[in-house]
mmCIF file of C-alpha atoms in Angstrom:
data_model
loop_
_atom_site.group_PDB
_atom_site.id
_atom_site.type_symbol
_atom_site.label_atom_id
_atom_site.label_comp_id
_atom_site.label_asym_id
_atom_site.label_seq_id
_atom_site.Cartn_x
_atom_site.Cartn_y
_atom_site.Cartn_z
ATOM 1 C CA UNK F 36 -14.483 14.770 5.182
ATOM 2 C CA UNK F 37 -15.123 11.044 4.979
ATOM 3 C CA UNK F 38 -11.934 10.333 2.970
ATOM 4 C CA UNK F 39 -12.027 6.993 1.137
ATOM 5 C CA UNK F 40 -15.087 4.882 1.853
ATOM 6 C CA UNK F 41 -15.284 1.214 0.945
ATOM 7 C CA UNK F 42 -18.381 -0.961 1.085
ATOM 8 C CA UNK F 43 -19.107 -3.602 2.114
ATOM 9 C CA UNK F 44 -16.660 -4.329 4.953
ATOM 10 C CA UNK F 45 -17.156 -8.085 4.696
ATOM 11 C CA UNK F 46 -18.536 -10.328 1.961
ATOM 12 C CA UNK F 47 -18.862 -14.064 1.419
ATOM 13 C CA UNK F 48 -19.447 -15.316 -2.112
ATOM 14 C CA UNK F 49 -19.881 -18.695 -3.689
ATOM 15 C CA UNK F 50 -17.662 -19.682 -6.599
ATOM 16 C CA UNK F 51 -19.048 -18.260 -9.830
ATOM 17 C CA UNK F 52 -21.024 -15.425 -8.269
ATOM 18 C CA UNK F 53 -20.381 -11.845 -9.288
ATOM 19 C CA UNK F 54 -20.283 -8.724 -7.168
ATOM 20 C CA UNK F 55 -19.078 -5.135 -7.069
ATOM 21 C CA UNK F 56 -16.860 -3.646 -4.391
ATOM 22 C CA UNK F 57 -17.639 0.024 -3.975
ATOM 23 C CA UNK F 58 -15.113 2.799 -3.433
ATOM 24 C CA UNK F 59 -15.865 6.484 -3.090
ATOM 25 C CA UNK F 60 -13.685 9.458 -2.171
ATOM 26 C CA UNK F 61 -14.734 13.007 -1.391
ATOM 27 C CA UNK F 62 -11.337 14.703 -1.749
ATOM 28 C CA UNK F 63 -11.530 15.379 -5.519
ATOM 29 C CA UNK F 64 -8.507 13.137 -6.093
ATOM 30 C CA UNK F 65 -7.554 12.318 -9.662
ATOM 31 C CA UNK F 66 -5.685 9.080 -8.961
ATOM 32 C CA UNK F 67 -7.500 6.015 -7.615
ATOM 33 C CA UNK F 68 -6.401 2.423 -7.359
ATOM 34 C CA UNK F 69 -7.358 -1.015 -6.116
ATOM 35 C CA UNK F 70 -4.974 -3.334 -4.277
ATOM 36 C CA UNK F 71 -5.396 -6.805 -2.866
ATOM 37 C CA UNK F 72 -3.553 -7.860 0.267
ATOM 38 C CA UNK F 73 -2.609 -11.474 0.841
ATOM 39 C CA UNK F 74 -0.445 -12.937 3.641
ATOM 40 C CA UNK F 75 3.233 -12.915 2.740
ATOM 41 C CA UNK F 76 2.611 -11.097 -0.527
ATOM 42 C CA UNK F 77 2.039 -7.530 0.580
ATOM 43 C CA UNK F 78 -0.233 -5.368 -1.534
ATOM 44 C CA UNK F 79 -0.564 -6.004 -5.241
ATOM 45 C CA UNK F 80 -2.022 -3.487 -7.665
ATOM 46 C CA UNK F 81 -5.131 -4.698 -9.515
ATOM 47 C CA UNK F 82 -6.311 -1.666 -11.515
ATOM 48 C CA UNK F 83 -5.834 2.064 -11.359
ATOM 49 C CA UNK F 84 -7.241 5.265 -12.803
ATOM 50 C CA UNK F 85 -5.685 8.686 -13.375
ATOM 51 C CA UNK F 86 -8.993 10.442 -13.913
ATOM 52 C CA UNK F 87 -12.625 10.038 -14.910
ATOM 53 C CA UNK F 88 -12.926 7.878 -18.010
ATOM 54 C CA UNK F 89 -9.331 6.584 -17.769
ATOM 55 C CA UNK F 90 -8.460 3.177 -16.327
ATOM 56 C CA UNK F 91 -5.599 0.737 -16.766
ATOM 57 C CA UNK F 92 -4.377 -2.607 -15.521
ATOM 58 C CA UNK F 93 -1.970 -3.176 -12.661
ATOM 59 C CA UNK F 94 0.000 -6.279 -11.712
ATOM 60 C CA UNK F 95 -2.896 -8.709 -11.150
ATOM 61 C CA UNK F 96 -5.907 -7.587 -13.246
ATOM 62 C CA UNK F 97 -7.280 -10.975 -14.338
ATOM 63 C CA UNK F 98 -10.807 -11.655 -13.104
ATOM 64 C CA UNK F 99 -11.514 -8.008 -12.254
ATOM 65 C CA UNK F 100 -13.068 -5.082 -14.116
ATOM 66 C CA UNK F 101 -13.175 -1.401 -13.230
ATOM 67 C CA UNK F 102 -14.758 1.759 -14.538
ATOM 68 C CA UNK F 103 -14.428 5.435 -13.604
ATOM 69 C CA UNK F 104 -17.463 7.386 -14.732
ATOM 70 C CA UNK F 105 -17.011 10.080 -12.063
ATOM 71 C CA UNK F 106 -14.043 11.484 -10.160
ATOM 72 C CA UNK F 107 -15.528 10.252 -6.863
ATOM 73 C CA UNK F 108 -16.289 6.587 -7.587
ATOM 74 C CA UNK F 109 -14.109 3.676 -8.632
ATOM 75 C CA UNK F 110 -15.961 0.343 -8.313
ATOM 76 C CA UNK F 111 -14.227 -3.011 -8.675
ATOM 77 C CA UNK F 112 -16.222 -5.829 -10.273
ATOM 78 C CA UNK F 113 -15.586 -9.521 -9.831
ATOM 79 C CA UNK F 114 -17.140 -11.181 -12.851
ATOM 80 C CA UNK F 115 -17.110 -14.812 -11.683
ATOM 81 C CA UNK F 116 -15.636 -15.231 -8.220
ATOM 82 C CA UNK F 117 -12.977 -17.873 -7.591
ATOM 83 C CA UNK F 118 -11.454 -19.087 -4.293
ATOM 84 C CA UNK F 119 -8.137 -17.525 -5.397
ATOM 85 C CA UNK F 120 -9.834 -14.129 -5.078
ATOM 86 C CA UNK F 121 -10.273 -14.577 -1.329
ATOM 87 C CA UNK F 122 -8.374 -11.563 -0.031
ATOM 88 C CA UNK F 123 -8.601 -8.167 1.601
ATOM 89 C CA UNK F 124 -9.202 -5.440 -0.970
ATOM 90 C CA UNK F 125 -8.090 -1.846 -0.488
ATOM 91 C CA UNK F 126 -9.049 1.185 -2.479
ATOM 92 C CA UNK F 127 -6.712 4.181 -2.390
ATOM 93 C CA UNK F 128 -6.647 7.681 -3.847
ATOM 94 C CA UNK F 129 -4.118 10.463 -4.284
ATOM 95 C CA UNK F 130 -4.166 14.036 -5.556
ATOM 96 C CA UNK F 131 -2.699 14.511 -9.012
ATOM 97 C CA UNK F 132 -2.127 11.694 -11.472
ATOM 98 C CA UNK F 133 1.059 10.307 -9.932
ATOM 99 C CA UNK F 134 0.829 8.803 -6.440
ATOM 100 C CA UNK F 135 3.933 10.505 -5.017
ATOM 101 C CA UNK F 136 1.664 12.324 -2.623
ATOM 102 C CA UNK F 137 0.274 10.236 0.241
ATOM 103 C CA UNK F 138 -2.060 7.500 -0.860
ATOM 104 C CA UNK F 139 -5.255 7.707 1.188
ATOM 105 C CA UNK F 140 -6.544 4.224 1.897
ATOM 106 C CA UNK F 141 -9.981 2.968 2.753
ATOM 107 C CA UNK F 142 -10.416 0.484 5.585
ATOM 108 C CA UNK F 143 -10.696 -2.485 3.259
ATOM 109 C CA UNK F 144 -13.197 -5.119 2.194
ATOM 110 C CA UNK F 145 -12.584 -8.655 3.424
ATOM 111 C CA UNK F 146 -13.822 -11.081 0.750
ATOM 112 C CA UNK F 147 -14.158 -14.832 1.150
ATOM 113 C CA UNK F 148 -15.008 -17.034 -1.827
ATOM 114 C CA UNK F 149 -16.142 -20.559 -0.989
ATOM 115 C CA UNK L 245 9.910 -1.794 -13.353
ATOM 116 C CA UNK L 246 11.500 -1.187 -10.008
ATOM 117 C CA UNK L 247 10.792 -3.256 -6.912
ATOM 118 C CA UNK L 248 11.488 -3.361 -3.186
ATOM 119 C CA UNK L 249 12.486 -6.242 -0.940
ATOM 120 C CA UNK L 250 11.754 -6.296 2.760
ATOM 121 C CA UNK L 251 14.242 -8.622 4.326
ATOM 122 C CA UNK L 252 12.409 -9.474 7.542
ATOM 123 C CA UNK L 253 8.837 -10.707 7.707
ATOM 124 C CA UNK L 254 8.642 -10.390 11.506
ATOM 125 C CA UNK L 255 10.619 -8.290 13.971
ATOM 126 C CA UNK L 256 10.000 -8.645 17.726
ATOM 127 C CA UNK L 257 11.541 -5.961 19.926
ATOM 128 C CA UNK L 258 11.234 -4.967 23.566
ATOM 129 C CA UNK L 259 9.550 -1.716 24.517
ATOM 130 C CA UNK L 260 11.917 1.288 24.578
ATOM 131 C CA UNK L 261 14.541 -0.582 22.527
ATOM 132 C CA UNK L 262 15.659 0.689 19.113
ATOM 133 C CA UNK L 263 14.445 -0.948 15.926
ATOM 134 C CA UNK L 264 15.475 -1.080 12.272
ATOM 135 C CA UNK L 265 13.234 -2.440 9.539
ATOM 136 C CA UNK L 266 15.141 -3.214 6.376
ATOM 137 C CA UNK L 267 14.186 -2.399 2.790
ATOM 138 C CA UNK L 268 16.262 -2.751 -0.377
ATOM 139 C CA UNK L 269 15.237 -1.458 -3.788
ATOM 140 C CA UNK L 270 16.240 -2.358 -7.311
ATOM 141 C CA UNK L 271 18.572 0.273 -8.673
ATOM 142 C CA UNK L 272 17.542 2.973 -11.092
ATOM 143 C CA UNK L 273 18.527 6.443 -12.216
ATOM 144 C CA UNK L 274 15.972 8.071 -9.943
ATOM 145 C CA UNK L 275 13.870 6.489 -7.276
ATOM 146 C CA UNK L 276 11.026 7.583 -5.056
ATOM 147 C CA UNK L 277 10.637 5.539 -1.879
ATOM 148 C CA UNK L 278 8.007 5.367 0.857
ATOM 149 C CA UNK L 279 7.244 3.692 4.150
ATOM 150 C CA UNK L 280 3.632 3.009 5.087
ATOM 151 C CA UNK L 281 2.211 1.592 8.340
ATOM 152 C CA UNK L 282 -0.881 -0.550 8.770
ATOM 153 C CA UNK L 283 -2.531 -0.873 12.173
ATOM 154 C CA UNK L 284 -4.874 -3.830 12.746
ATOM 155 C CA UNK L 285 -8.063 -3.756 10.675
ATOM 156 C CA UNK L 286 -7.158 -0.469 9.026
ATOM 157 C CA UNK L 287 -5.847 0.793 5.738
ATOM 158 C CA UNK L 288 -2.269 1.996 5.286
ATOM 159 C CA UNK L 289 -0.961 5.408 6.371
ATOM 160 C CA UNK L 290 2.116 7.200 5.083
ATOM 161 C CA UNK L 291 5.020 7.331 7.576
ATOM 162 C CA UNK L 292 7.559 9.105 5.391
ATOM 163 C CA UNK L 293 8.810 9.445 1.850
ATOM 164 C CA UNK L 294 12.012 10.156 -0.056
ATOM 165 C CA UNK L 295 11.652 12.008 -3.341
ATOM 166 C CA UNK L 296 14.968 13.914 -3.483
ATOM 167 C CA UNK L 297 17.266 16.052 -1.336
ATOM 168 C CA UNK L 298 18.486 15.057 2.115
ATOM 169 C CA UNK L 299 19.075 11.337 2.443
ATOM 170 C CA UNK L 300 17.830 11.309 6.052
ATOM 171 C CA UNK L 301 14.070 11.573 6.055
ATOM 172 C CA UNK L 302 12.034 12.161 9.181
ATOM 173 C CA UNK L 303 8.464 10.969 9.439
ATOM 174 C CA UNK L 304 5.610 10.791 11.867
ATOM 175 C CA UNK L 305 5.639 9.058 15.269
ATOM 176 C CA UNK L 306 9.420 9.459 15.679
ATOM 177 C CA UNK L 307 10.377 7.269 12.702
ATOM 178 C CA UNK L 308 13.139 8.124 10.257
ATOM 179 C CA UNK L 309 14.701 6.471 7.237
ATOM 180 C CA UNK L 310 17.979 6.853 5.402
ATOM 181 C CA UNK L 311 18.282 6.637 1.635
ATOM 182 C CA UNK L 312 21.564 4.903 0.791
ATOM 183 C CA UNK L 313 22.250 4.891 -2.928
ATOM 184 C CA UNK L 314 25.429 2.813 -2.773
ATOM 185 C CA UNK L 315 23.694 0.049 -0.842
ATOM 186 C CA UNK L 316 20.321 0.536 -2.579
ATOM 187 C CA UNK L 317 18.639 0.593 0.809
ATOM 188 C CA UNK L 318 15.966 2.619 2.564
ATOM 189 C CA UNK L 319 15.885 1.239 6.117
ATOM 190 C CA UNK L 320 13.362 2.510 8.652
ATOM 191 C CA UNK L 321 14.527 3.258 12.198
ATOM 192 C CA UNK L 322 13.181 4.373 15.542
ATOM 193 C CA UNK L 323 15.434 4.908 18.575
ATOM 194 C CA UNK L 324 12.865 3.826 21.176
ATOM 195 C CA UNK L 325 9.673 1.933 20.351
ATOM 196 C CA UNK L 326 6.350 1.971 22.160
ATOM 197 C CA UNK L 327 3.642 -0.653 22.441
ATOM 198 C CA UNK L 328 1.550 1.442 20.087
ATOM 199 C CA UNK L 329 4.129 0.921 17.301
ATOM 200 C CA UNK L 330 3.014 -2.688 16.959
ATOM 201 C CA UNK L 331 1.816 -2.849 13.358
ATOM 202 C CA UNK L 332 2.777 -3.999 9.880
ATOM 203 C CA UNK L 333 5.181 -1.793 7.941
ATOM 204 C CA UNK L 334 5.449 -1.654 4.174
ATOM 205 C CA UNK L 335 8.217 -0.252 2.036
ATOM 206 C CA UNK L 336 7.081 0.976 -1.397
ATOM 207 C CA UNK L 337 8.588 2.348 -4.588
ATOM 208 C CA UNK L 338 7.101 4.549 -7.267
ATOM 209 C CA UNK L 339 7.733 2.766 -10.529
ATOM 210 C CA UNK L 340 6.901 3.348 -14.159
ATOM 211 C CA UNK L 341 5.057 0.461 -15.816
ATOM 212 C CA UNK L 342 5.385 -0.723 -19.405
ATOM 213 C CA UNK L 343 2.444 1.520 -20.335
ATOM 214 C CA UNK L 344 4.317 4.550 -18.999
ATOM 215 C CA UNK L 345 2.135 5.131 -15.973
ATOM 216 C CA UNK L 346 3.546 5.612 -12.480
ATOM 217 C CA UNK L 347 2.211 3.479 -9.665
ATOM 218 C CA UNK L 348 3.186 2.535 -6.151
ATOM 219 C CA UNK L 349 4.493 -1.003 -5.673
ATOM 220 C CA UNK L 350 4.746 -2.448 -2.177
ATOM 221 C CA UNK L 351 7.062 -4.886 -0.476
ATOM 222 C CA UNK L 352 5.766 -7.928 1.351
ATOM 223 C CA UNK L 353 5.669 -6.191 4.716
ATOM 224 C CA UNK L 354 7.377 -6.502 8.104
ATOM 225 C CA UNK L 355 5.294 -7.194 11.186
ATOM 226 C CA UNK L 356 6.739 -5.294 14.133
ATOM 227 C CA UNK L 357 5.732 -6.630 17.536
ATOM 228 C CA UNK L 358 6.697 -4.574 20.577
ATOM 229 C CA UNK L 359 7.032 -6.696 23.702
ATOM 230 C CA UNK L 360 6.224 -5.091 27.082
#
């Protein structure tokens, strides 16, 4: 099994550009989430989903959109990139709808916005 | 919503010495707590979790943690560290948001550096 796959690994954007970070899991997990990791701030929850067609906001949702049309995929869209969105982004999934089982993380996408 | 506080941002320790990484949580009726580890350029992996039952929880790689309700703490310990334990460690709590959903919220992390 591949687990949680994130693409791309690295990305550089100019302010105002848009892009989509891809996340796919092959474990048939119901719960998926996006976190951003910034120095000294740990991981902060951006958006999450408890199943196909169901998404909701986390702690820091502004500037990001998500959708969940299939169980496997949970893309994160940056509508108009800003330097404050420079970060490392992690996608994670878990069986069930409550992440009290281990969260399975991807290896991250390092995004720089200039 | 509940939260966790990791009291040390960096902890250097010599190889084969014991280590304790501290985590305090905001009090609640019931609490689910976790420790995750992040090795360089990787995602996080679960070390151990406390959901209920015994307050001493054993995890992978020789780590253990003790849930202390009176002190609202969930400190991570290892009696003898190895070079390979050098990593960043995150304490996390399962918390219910205002919308009623449960999500995992992380502390700011503790970077453990094992010195040869």
